[in-house]
PDB file of C-alpha atoms and ligand atoms in Angstrom:
ATOM      1  CA  MET A1363     -53.950 -29.373  38.103  1.00 66.00           C
ATOM      2  CA  GLU A1364     -52.806 -26.897  35.622  1.00 90.00           C
ATOM      3  CA  VAL A1365     -55.423 -27.818  33.278  1.00 94.00           C
ATOM      4  CA  ILE A1366     -58.181 -27.846  35.756  1.00 95.00           C
ATOM      5  CA  ALA A1367     -57.216 -24.307  36.194  1.00 94.00           C
ATOM      6  CA  ALA A1368     -56.961 -23.161  32.649  1.00 94.00           C
ATOM      7  CA  VAL A1369     -60.319 -24.755  32.459  1.00 96.00           C
ATOM      8  CA  LYS A1370     -61.772 -22.569  35.305  1.00 95.00           C
ATOM      9  CA  ASN A1371     -60.375 -19.521  34.608  1.00 95.00           C
ATOM     10  CA  ARG A1372     -61.501 -19.268  30.792  1.00 97.00           C
ATOM     11  CA  ARG A1373     -64.116 -17.420  30.166  1.00 97.00           C
ATOM     12  CA  ALA A1374     -65.751 -16.074  26.682  1.00 98.00           C
ATOM     13  CA  VAL A1375     -64.598 -12.596  27.096  1.00 97.00           C
ATOM     14  CA  LYS A1376     -66.358  -9.500  25.477  1.00 96.00           C
ATOM     15  CA  SER A1377     -63.638  -6.931  25.716  1.00 97.00           C
ATOM     16  CA  PHE A1378     -59.852  -6.965  24.831  1.00 98.00           C
ATOM     17  CA  ASP A1379     -57.135  -4.286  25.254  1.00 98.00           C
ATOM     18  CA  PRO A1380     -56.947  -3.110  21.340  1.00 98.00           C
ATOM     19  CA  HIS A1381     -53.456  -1.977  21.857  1.00 98.00           C
ATOM     20  CA  HIS A1382     -51.850  -5.109  23.236  1.00 98.00           C
ATOM     21  CA  LYS A1383     -49.936  -6.776  20.388  1.00 97.00           C
ATOM     22  CA  MET A1384     -49.106 -10.686  20.636  1.00 98.00           C
ATOM     23  CA  SER A1385     -45.473 -11.504  19.600  1.00 98.00           C
ATOM     24  CA  GLU A1386     -44.919 -13.759  16.696  1.00 97.00           C
ATOM     25  CA  GLU A1387     -42.979 -16.210  18.973  1.00 98.00           C
ATOM     26  CA  THR A1388     -46.249 -16.236  21.061  1.00 98.00           C
ATOM     27  CA  ARG A1389     -48.465 -16.879  18.015  1.00 97.00           C
ATOM     28  CA  ARG A1390     -46.167 -19.686  16.889  1.00 97.00           C
ATOM     29  CA  LEU A1391     -45.942 -21.380  20.404  1.00 98.00           C
ATOM     30  CA  LEU A1392     -50.046 -21.318  20.621  1.00 98.00           C
ATOM     31  CA  TRP A1393     -50.364 -22.783  16.905  1.00 97.00           C
ATOM     32  CA  GLU A1394     -47.712 -25.423  17.136  1.00 98.00           C
ATOM     33  CA  THR A1395     -49.033 -26.574  20.578  1.00 98.00           C
ATOM     34  CA  SER A1396     -52.509 -26.420  19.456  1.00 97.00           C
ATOM     35  CA  ILE A1397     -52.439 -28.487  16.388  1.00 98.00           C
ATOM     36  CA  LEU A1398     -51.206 -31.348  18.425  1.00 98.00           C
ATOM     37  CA  ALA A1399     -55.164 -31.560  19.038  1.00 98.00           C
ATOM     38  CA  PRO A1400     -56.585 -34.909  17.618  1.00 98.00           C
ATOM     39  CA  SER A1401     -58.584 -35.023  14.523  1.00 97.00           C
ATOM     40  CA  ALA A1402     -60.620 -37.642  12.873  1.00 96.00           C
ATOM     41  CA  TYR A1403     -58.611 -40.276  11.119  1.00 97.00           C
ATOM     42  CA  ASN A1404     -55.657 -37.549  11.656  1.00 97.00           C
ATOM     43  CA  ILE A1405     -57.099 -35.783   8.581  1.00 97.00           C
ATOM     44  CA  GLN A1406     -56.331 -32.396  10.320  1.00 97.00           C
ATOM     45  CA  HIS A1407     -59.206 -30.703   8.387  1.00 96.00           C
ATOM     46  CA  TRP A1408     -58.415 -27.311   9.873  1.00 97.00           C
ATOM     47  CA  ARG A1409     -57.289 -24.478   7.841  1.00 97.00           C
ATOM     48  CA  ILE A1410     -57.193 -21.114   9.767  1.00 97.00           C
ATOM     49  CA  VAL A1411     -57.498 -17.573   8.318  1.00 98.00           C
ATOM     50  CA  ASP A1412     -55.613 -15.479  10.743  1.00 98.00           C
ATOM     51  CA  VAL A1413     -57.268 -11.917  10.427  1.00 98.00           C
ATOM     52  CA  ARG A1414     -54.596  -9.309  10.668  1.00 97.00           C
ATOM     53  CA  ASP A1415     -55.478  -6.540   8.649  1.00 98.00           C
ATOM     54  CA  SER A1416     -57.546  -3.821  10.640  1.00 97.00           C
ATOM     55  CA  ALA A1417     -59.814  -2.857   7.675  1.00 98.00           C
ATOM     56  CA  GLN A1418     -60.695  -6.638   7.199  1.00 98.00           C
ATOM     57  CA  ARG A1419     -61.236  -6.889  11.011  1.00 98.00           C
ATOM     58  CA  ALA A1420     -63.616  -3.772  10.603  1.00 98.00           C
ATOM     59  CA  ALA A1421     -65.361  -5.253   7.810  1.00 98.00           C
ATOM     60  CA  ILE A1422     -65.974  -8.638   9.664  1.00 98.00           C
ATOM     61  CA  ARG A1423     -66.929  -6.730  12.859  1.00 98.00           C
ATOM     62  CA  GLU A1424     -69.797  -4.783  10.641  1.00 98.00           C
ATOM     63  CA  VAL A1425     -71.320  -8.116   9.554  1.00 98.00           C
ATOM     64  CA  ALA A1426     -70.628  -9.862  13.390  1.00 98.00           C
ATOM     65  CA  TRP A1427     -73.334  -7.769  15.256  1.00 97.00           C
ATOM     66  CA  GLY A1428     -70.748  -5.296  15.877  1.00 98.00           C
ATOM     67  CA  GLN A1429     -68.978  -7.200  18.369  1.00 98.00           C
ATOM     68  CA  ALA A1430     -65.884  -5.294  19.744  1.00 98.00           C
ATOM     69  CA  GLN A1431     -63.991  -8.739  20.110  1.00 98.00           C
ATOM     70  CA  VAL A1432     -63.431  -8.935  16.576  1.00 98.00           C
ATOM     71  CA  THR A1433     -61.295  -5.716  16.098  1.00 98.00           C
ATOM     72  CA  ASP A1434     -60.116  -5.158  19.539  1.00 98.00           C
ATOM     73  CA  ALA A1435     -58.496  -8.811  20.068  1.00 98.00           C
ATOM     74  CA  SER A1436     -54.822  -9.313  19.583  1.00 98.00           C
ATOM     75  CA  ALA A1437     -55.506 -12.195  17.223  1.00 98.00           C
ATOM     76  CA  LEU A1438     -59.030 -13.232  15.189  1.00 98.00           C
ATOM     77  CA  TYR A1439     -58.842 -16.651  13.885  1.00 98.00           C
ATOM     78  CA  VAL A1440     -61.518 -17.969  11.513  1.00 98.00           C
ATOM     79  CA  LEU A1441     -61.495 -21.520  11.715  1.00 98.00           C
ATOM     80  CA  CYS A1442     -62.486 -23.172   8.536  1.00 98.00           C
ATOM     81  CA  ALA A1443     -62.724 -26.865   7.555  1.00 98.00           C
ATOM     82  CA  ASP A1444     -61.239 -28.598   4.473  1.00 97.00           C
ATOM     83  CA  LEU A1445     -64.434 -30.773   3.520  1.00 97.00           C
ATOM     84  CA  ASN A1446     -62.116 -32.717   1.031  1.00 97.00           C
ATOM     85  CA  ALA A1447     -59.324 -33.113   3.213  1.00 97.00           C
ATOM     86  CA  TRP A1448     -59.982 -36.839   3.563  1.00 96.00           C
ATOM     87  CA  GLN A1449     -59.384 -37.627  -0.087  1.00 96.00           C
ATOM     88  CA  GLU A1450     -56.280 -35.282  -0.597  1.00 95.00           C
ATOM     89  CA  GLU A1451     -53.363 -37.843  -0.403  1.00 96.00           C
ATOM     90  CA  PRO A1452     -54.872 -39.450   2.842  1.00 96.00           C
ATOM     91  CA  GLN A1453     -51.838 -41.633   3.031  1.00 96.00           C
ATOM     92  CA  ARG A1454     -49.680 -38.846   4.208  1.00 97.00           C
ATOM     93  CA  TYR A1455     -51.669 -38.585   7.805  1.00 97.00           C
ATOM     94  CA  TRP A1456     -50.876 -42.122   8.552  1.00 96.00           C
ATOM     95  CA  ALA A1457     -47.294 -42.036   6.920  1.00 97.00           C
ATOM     96  CA  THR A1458     -45.803 -42.678  10.488  1.00 97.00           C
ATOM     97  CA  ALA A1459     -47.693 -45.512  11.228  1.00 97.00           C
ATOM     98  CA  PRO A1460     -46.918 -49.376  10.903  1.00 98.00           C
ATOM     99  CA  GLN A1461     -47.504 -50.502   7.297  1.00 97.00           C
ATOM    100  CA  PRO A1462     -50.242 -53.088   8.462  1.00 97.00           C
ATOM    101  CA  VAL A1463     -52.197 -50.247  10.286  1.00 97.00           C
ATOM    102  CA  GLN A1464     -52.030 -48.122   6.811  1.00 97.00           C
ATOM    103  CA  ASP A1465     -53.020 -51.063   5.378  1.00 97.00           C
ATOM    104  CA  PHE A1466     -56.253 -51.632   7.553  1.00 97.00           C
ATOM    105  CA  LEU A1467     -57.132 -47.845   7.948  1.00 96.00           C
ATOM    106  CA  LEU A1468     -56.877 -46.289   4.481  1.00 97.00           C
ATOM    107  CA  PRO A1469     -59.664 -47.889   2.733  1.00 97.00           C
ATOM    108  CA  LYS A1470     -61.414 -47.494   5.951  1.00 96.00           C
ATOM    109  CA  LEU A1471     -61.215 -43.984   5.741  1.00 96.00           C
ATOM    110  CA  ASP A1472     -62.264 -43.835   2.158  1.00 97.00           C
ATOM    111  CA  ALA A1473     -65.342 -45.764   2.711  1.00 97.00           C
ATOM    112  CA  TYR A1474     -66.091 -43.574   5.828  1.00 97.00           C
ATOM    113  CA  TYR A1475     -66.382 -40.665   3.762  1.00 97.00           C
ATOM    114  CA  ARG A1476     -66.929 -41.356   0.284  1.00 97.00           C
ATOM    115  CA  GLY A1477     -70.336 -40.403  -1.206  1.00 97.00           C
ATOM    116  CA  LYS A1478     -71.195 -38.833   2.589  1.00 97.00           C
ATOM    117  CA  PRO A1479     -70.895 -35.218   2.385  1.00 96.00           C
ATOM    118  CA  VAL A1480     -72.804 -34.788   5.637  1.00 97.00           C
ATOM    119  CA  VAL A1481     -70.512 -37.227   7.411  1.00 97.00           C
ATOM    120  CA  ALA A1482     -67.566 -35.413   5.943  1.00 96.00           C
ATOM    121  CA  ARG A1483     -68.921 -32.008   7.319  1.00 97.00           C
ATOM    122  CA  ASP A1484     -69.804 -33.510  10.616  1.00 97.00           C
ATOM    123  CA  GLU A1485     -66.219 -34.849  11.261  1.00 96.00           C
ATOM    124  CA  ALA A1486     -64.641 -31.555  10.119  1.00 97.00           C
ATOM    125  CA  MET A1487     -66.954 -29.479  12.728  1.00 98.00           C
ATOM    126  CA  ARG A1488     -66.201 -31.989  15.569  1.00 97.00           C
ATOM    127  CA  THR A1489     -62.456 -31.612  14.552  1.00 98.00           C
ATOM    128  CA  LEU A1490     -62.786 -28.099  14.708  1.00 98.00           C
ATOM    129  CA  GLY A1491     -64.469 -27.895  17.909  1.00 98.00           C
ATOM    130  CA  ILE A1492     -61.700 -29.761  19.527  1.00 98.00           C
ATOM    131  CA  LEU A1493     -59.116 -27.424  17.948  1.00 98.00           C
ATOM    132  CA  GLY A1494     -60.875 -24.484  19.143  1.00 98.00           C
ATOM    133  CA  MET A1495     -60.824 -25.760  22.511  1.00 98.00           C
ATOM    134  CA  THR A1496     -57.304 -26.472  22.528  1.00 98.00           C
ATOM    135  CA  LEU A1497     -56.320 -23.239  21.367  1.00 98.00           C
ATOM    136  CA  MET A1498     -58.560 -21.508  24.025  1.00 98.00           C
ATOM    137  CA  LEU A1499     -56.613 -23.515  26.625  1.00 98.00           C
ATOM    138  CA  VAL A1500     -53.098 -22.966  25.455  1.00 97.00           C
ATOM    139  CA  ALA A1501     -53.869 -19.225  24.944  1.00 97.00           C
ATOM    140  CA  GLN A1502     -55.036 -19.313  28.865  1.00 96.00           C
ATOM    141  CA  ASP A1503     -51.939 -21.260  29.784  1.00 95.00           C
ATOM    142  CA  LEU A1504     -49.954 -18.233  27.891  1.00 96.00           C
ATOM    143  CA  GLY A1505     -51.643 -15.427  29.795  1.00 96.00           C
ATOM    144  CA  TYR A1506     -54.543 -14.774  27.296  1.00 98.00           C
ATOM    145  CA  ASP A1507     -58.167 -14.790  27.254  1.00 98.00           C
ATOM    146  CA  SER A1508     -60.371 -15.784  24.278  1.00 98.00           C
ATOM    147  CA  CYS A1509     -63.860 -15.908  22.943  1.00 98.00           C
ATOM    148  CA  PRO A1510     -65.117 -18.351  20.569  1.00 98.00           C
ATOM    149  CA  MET A1511     -67.773 -16.506  18.226  1.00 98.00           C
ATOM    150  CA  ASP A1512     -70.467 -17.766  15.725  1.00 98.00           C
ATOM    151  CA  GLY A1513     -72.416 -14.538  16.060  1.00 98.00           C
ATOM    152  CA  PHE A1514     -72.027 -13.099  12.406  1.00 98.00           C
ATOM    153  CA  ASP A1515     -73.428 -13.690   9.041  1.00 98.00           C
ATOM    154  CA  PHE A1516     -71.102 -16.719   7.866  1.00 98.00           C
ATOM    155  CA  ASP A1517     -71.720 -15.905   3.914  1.00 98.00           C
ATOM    156  CA  ALA A1518     -70.425 -12.540   4.174  1.00 98.00           C
ATOM    157  CA  VAL A1519     -67.469 -13.614   6.295  1.00 98.00           C
ATOM    158  CA  ALA A1520     -66.837 -16.262   3.536  1.00 98.00           C
ATOM    159  CA  LYS A1521     -66.733 -13.426   0.888  1.00 98.00           C
ATOM    160  CA  ILE A1522     -64.219 -11.343   2.996  1.00 98.00           C
ATOM    161  CA  ILE A1523     -61.905 -14.165   3.561  1.00 98.00           C
ATOM    162  CA  ARG A1524     -62.510 -15.306   0.114  1.00 98.00           C
ATOM    163  CA  LEU A1525     -63.254 -18.781   1.275  1.00 98.00           C
ATOM    164  CA  PRO A1526     -62.578 -21.367  -1.580  1.00 97.00           C
ATOM    165  CA  ASP A1527     -65.370 -23.862  -2.691  1.00 95.00           C
ATOM    166  CA  ASP A1528     -65.619 -26.993  -0.537  1.00 95.00           C
ATOM    167  CA  PHE A1529     -64.422 -25.538   2.416  1.00 98.00           C
ATOM    168  CA  ALA A1530     -66.803 -24.542   5.532  1.00 98.00           C
ATOM    169  CA  ILE A1531     -66.513 -22.009   8.160  1.00 98.00           C
ATOM    170  CA  GLY A1532     -66.771 -23.367  11.784  1.00 98.00           C
ATOM    171  CA  TYR A1533     -66.695 -20.337  13.854  1.00 98.00           C
ATOM    172  CA  MET A1534     -64.201 -17.384  14.740  1.00 98.00           C
ATOM    173  CA  LEU A1535     -62.064 -17.308  17.863  1.00 98.00           C
ATOM    174  CA  ALA A1536     -60.796 -13.990  19.185  1.00 98.00           C
ATOM    175  CA  ILE A1537     -57.546 -14.362  21.604  1.00 98.00           C
ATOM    176  CA  GLY A1538     -56.056 -11.052  23.570  1.00 98.00           C
ATOM    177  CA  LYS A1539     -55.685  -9.578  26.727  1.00 98.00           C
ATOM    178  CA  GLY A1540     -59.402  -9.387  28.571  1.00 98.00           C
ATOM    179  CA  THR A1541     -60.510  -6.056  30.143  1.00 97.00           C
ATOM    180  CA  GLY A1542     -63.389  -5.106  32.351  1.00 87.00           C
ATOM    181  CA  SER A1543     -65.314  -7.931  34.566  1.00 91.00           C
ATOM    182  CA  LEU A1544     -67.722 -10.546  33.323  1.00 93.00           C
ATOM    183  CA  TRP A1545     -70.940 -11.489  34.902  1.00 94.00           C
ATOM    184  CA  PRO A1546     -70.825 -14.872  37.113  1.00 96.00           C
ATOM    185  CA  ARG A1547     -70.785 -17.941  35.313  1.00 96.00           C
ATOM    186  CA  ASN A1548     -73.891 -19.888  34.574  1.00 96.00           C
ATOM    187  CA  ARG A1549     -73.935 -23.602  34.423  1.00 97.00           C
ATOM    188  CA  GLU A1550     -77.204 -26.423  34.822  1.00 96.00           C
ATOM    189  CA  PRO A1551     -75.909 -28.884  37.628  1.00 96.00           C
ATOM    190  CA  VAL A1552     -74.188 -31.753  36.279  1.00 95.00           C
ATOM    191  CA  GLU A1553     -77.281 -34.170  37.391  1.00 94.00           C
ATOM    192  CA  LYS A1554     -79.707 -32.274  35.006  1.00 95.00           C
ATOM    193  CA  ARG A1555     -77.376 -33.073  31.929  1.00 95.00           C
ATOM    194  CA  MET A1556     -75.872 -36.325  32.659  1.00 96.00           C
ATOM    195  CA  HIS A1557     -77.628 -40.135  32.468  1.00 95.00           C
ATOM    196  CA  ILE A1558     -76.093 -43.109  33.260  1.00 95.00           C
ATOM    197  CA  ASP A1559     -75.916 -46.026  31.114  1.00 97.00           C
ATOM    198  CA  HIS A1560     -78.945 -44.640  28.957  1.00 95.00           C
ATOM    199  CA  PHE A1561     -81.659 -41.775  28.628  1.00 95.00           C
TER     200      PHE A1561
HETATM  201  C1  FMN B2954     -70.255 -22.127  19.039  1.00 87.39           C
HETATM  202  C2  FMN B2954     -69.980 -20.945  19.914  1.00 87.39           C
HETATM  203  C3  FMN B2954     -70.521 -19.442  19.662  1.00 87.39           C
HETATM  204  C4  FMN B2954     -70.478 -18.683  20.283  1.00 87.39           C
HETATM  205  N1  FMN B2954     -70.743 -17.435  19.669  1.00 87.39           N
HETATM  206  C5  FMN B2954     -70.301 -16.198  20.489  1.00 87.39           C
HETATM  207  C6  FMN B2954     -70.369 -14.816  20.199  1.00 87.39           C
HETATM  208  O1  FMN B2954     -70.398 -14.659  18.897  1.00 87.39           O
HETATM  209  N2  FMN B2954     -70.445 -13.582  20.774  1.00 87.39           N
HETATM  210  C7  FMN B2954     -69.744 -13.992  22.145  1.00 87.39           C
HETATM  211  O2  FMN B2954     -69.705 -13.125  22.975  1.00 87.39           O
HETATM  212  N3  FMN B2954     -69.929 -15.272  22.698  1.00 87.39           N
HETATM  213  C8  FMN B2954     -70.050 -16.281  22.128  1.00 87.39           C
HETATM  214  N4  FMN B2954     -69.946 -17.649  22.345  1.00 87.39           N
HETATM  215  C9  FMN B2954     -69.701 -17.873  24.086  1.00 87.39           C
HETATM  216  C10 FMN B2954     -70.787 -18.403  25.025  1.00 87.39           C
HETATM  217  O3  FMN B2954     -71.880 -17.208  24.735  1.00 87.39           O
HETATM  218  C11 FMN B2954     -70.161 -18.767  26.258  1.00 87.39           C
HETATM  219  O4  FMN B2954     -69.291 -19.755  26.271  1.00 87.39           O
HETATM  220  C12 FMN B2954     -71.486 -19.035  27.200  1.00 87.39           C
HETATM  221  O5  FMN B2954     -72.430 -17.820  27.531  1.00 87.39           O
HETATM  222  C13 FMN B2954     -70.616 -19.398  28.410  1.00 87.39           C
HETATM  223  O6  FMN B2954     -69.768 -18.260  29.048  1.00 87.39           O
HETATM  224  P1  FMN B2954     -68.449 -18.848  29.564  1.00 87.39           P
HETATM  225  O7  FMN B2954     -67.749 -19.542  28.416  1.00 87.39           O
HETATM  226  O8  FMN B2954     -67.567 -17.467  29.787  1.00 87.39           O
HETATM  227  O9  FMN B2954     -68.317 -19.652  30.525  1.00 87.39           O
HETATM  228  C14 FMN B2954     -69.860 -18.736  21.697  1.00 87.39           C
HETATM  229  C15 FMN B2954     -69.678 -20.046  22.049  1.00 87.39           C
HETATM  230  C16 FMN B2954     -69.590 -21.038  21.426  1.00 87.39           C
HETATM  231  C17 FMN B2954     -69.380 -22.517  21.988  1.00 87.39           C
END
């Protein structure tokens, strides 16, 4: 039930208390819990830029439609994907699995990604989506609010955070203490969006 409550209480918050500071202990708990999220082939494609410098936050806000969450949230994370993580010593991702599992999966992993940059990118983005949702729910449990964001100029943010080649930005996540009120939720009924067995 606690998970259901966290899901129900989460909203994409637009205004945060700019004075609230998140403790280092809370940041660590948030991260160490959230990286238990699943990732394709356990590759853990994520690389996260925790933007703490206020001038850098202001620069990002300028290329993010002026959205206040960027400067006012207690934490601003740029969730990035290492598009080559699949070929960076992949045996370490399966080091705790039994040898027959490793022998079966590692060649499969290689064949899945080699020469298929679109597949590699799709997998990384799927993984970032799940990581972000996990972060938002853990944040909720820790008494924080959040906002996932892709309303920004990706190239400009890439420059600001010095994104290396072969990395891609998924989206940003603002986490902090929400202030003010939000308009009511808006969801289409489940029946309009679900199909049984086929379209
Ligand atoms: C990939 C993605 C990008 C989003 N980008 C923004 C954004 O740039 N700014 C913003 O205020 N909300 C952003 N949102 C939040 C959505 O607008 C919000 O989730 C949706 O309107 C439903 O509202 P709720 O999350 O409060 O239920 C984004 C959500 C997702 C999943």
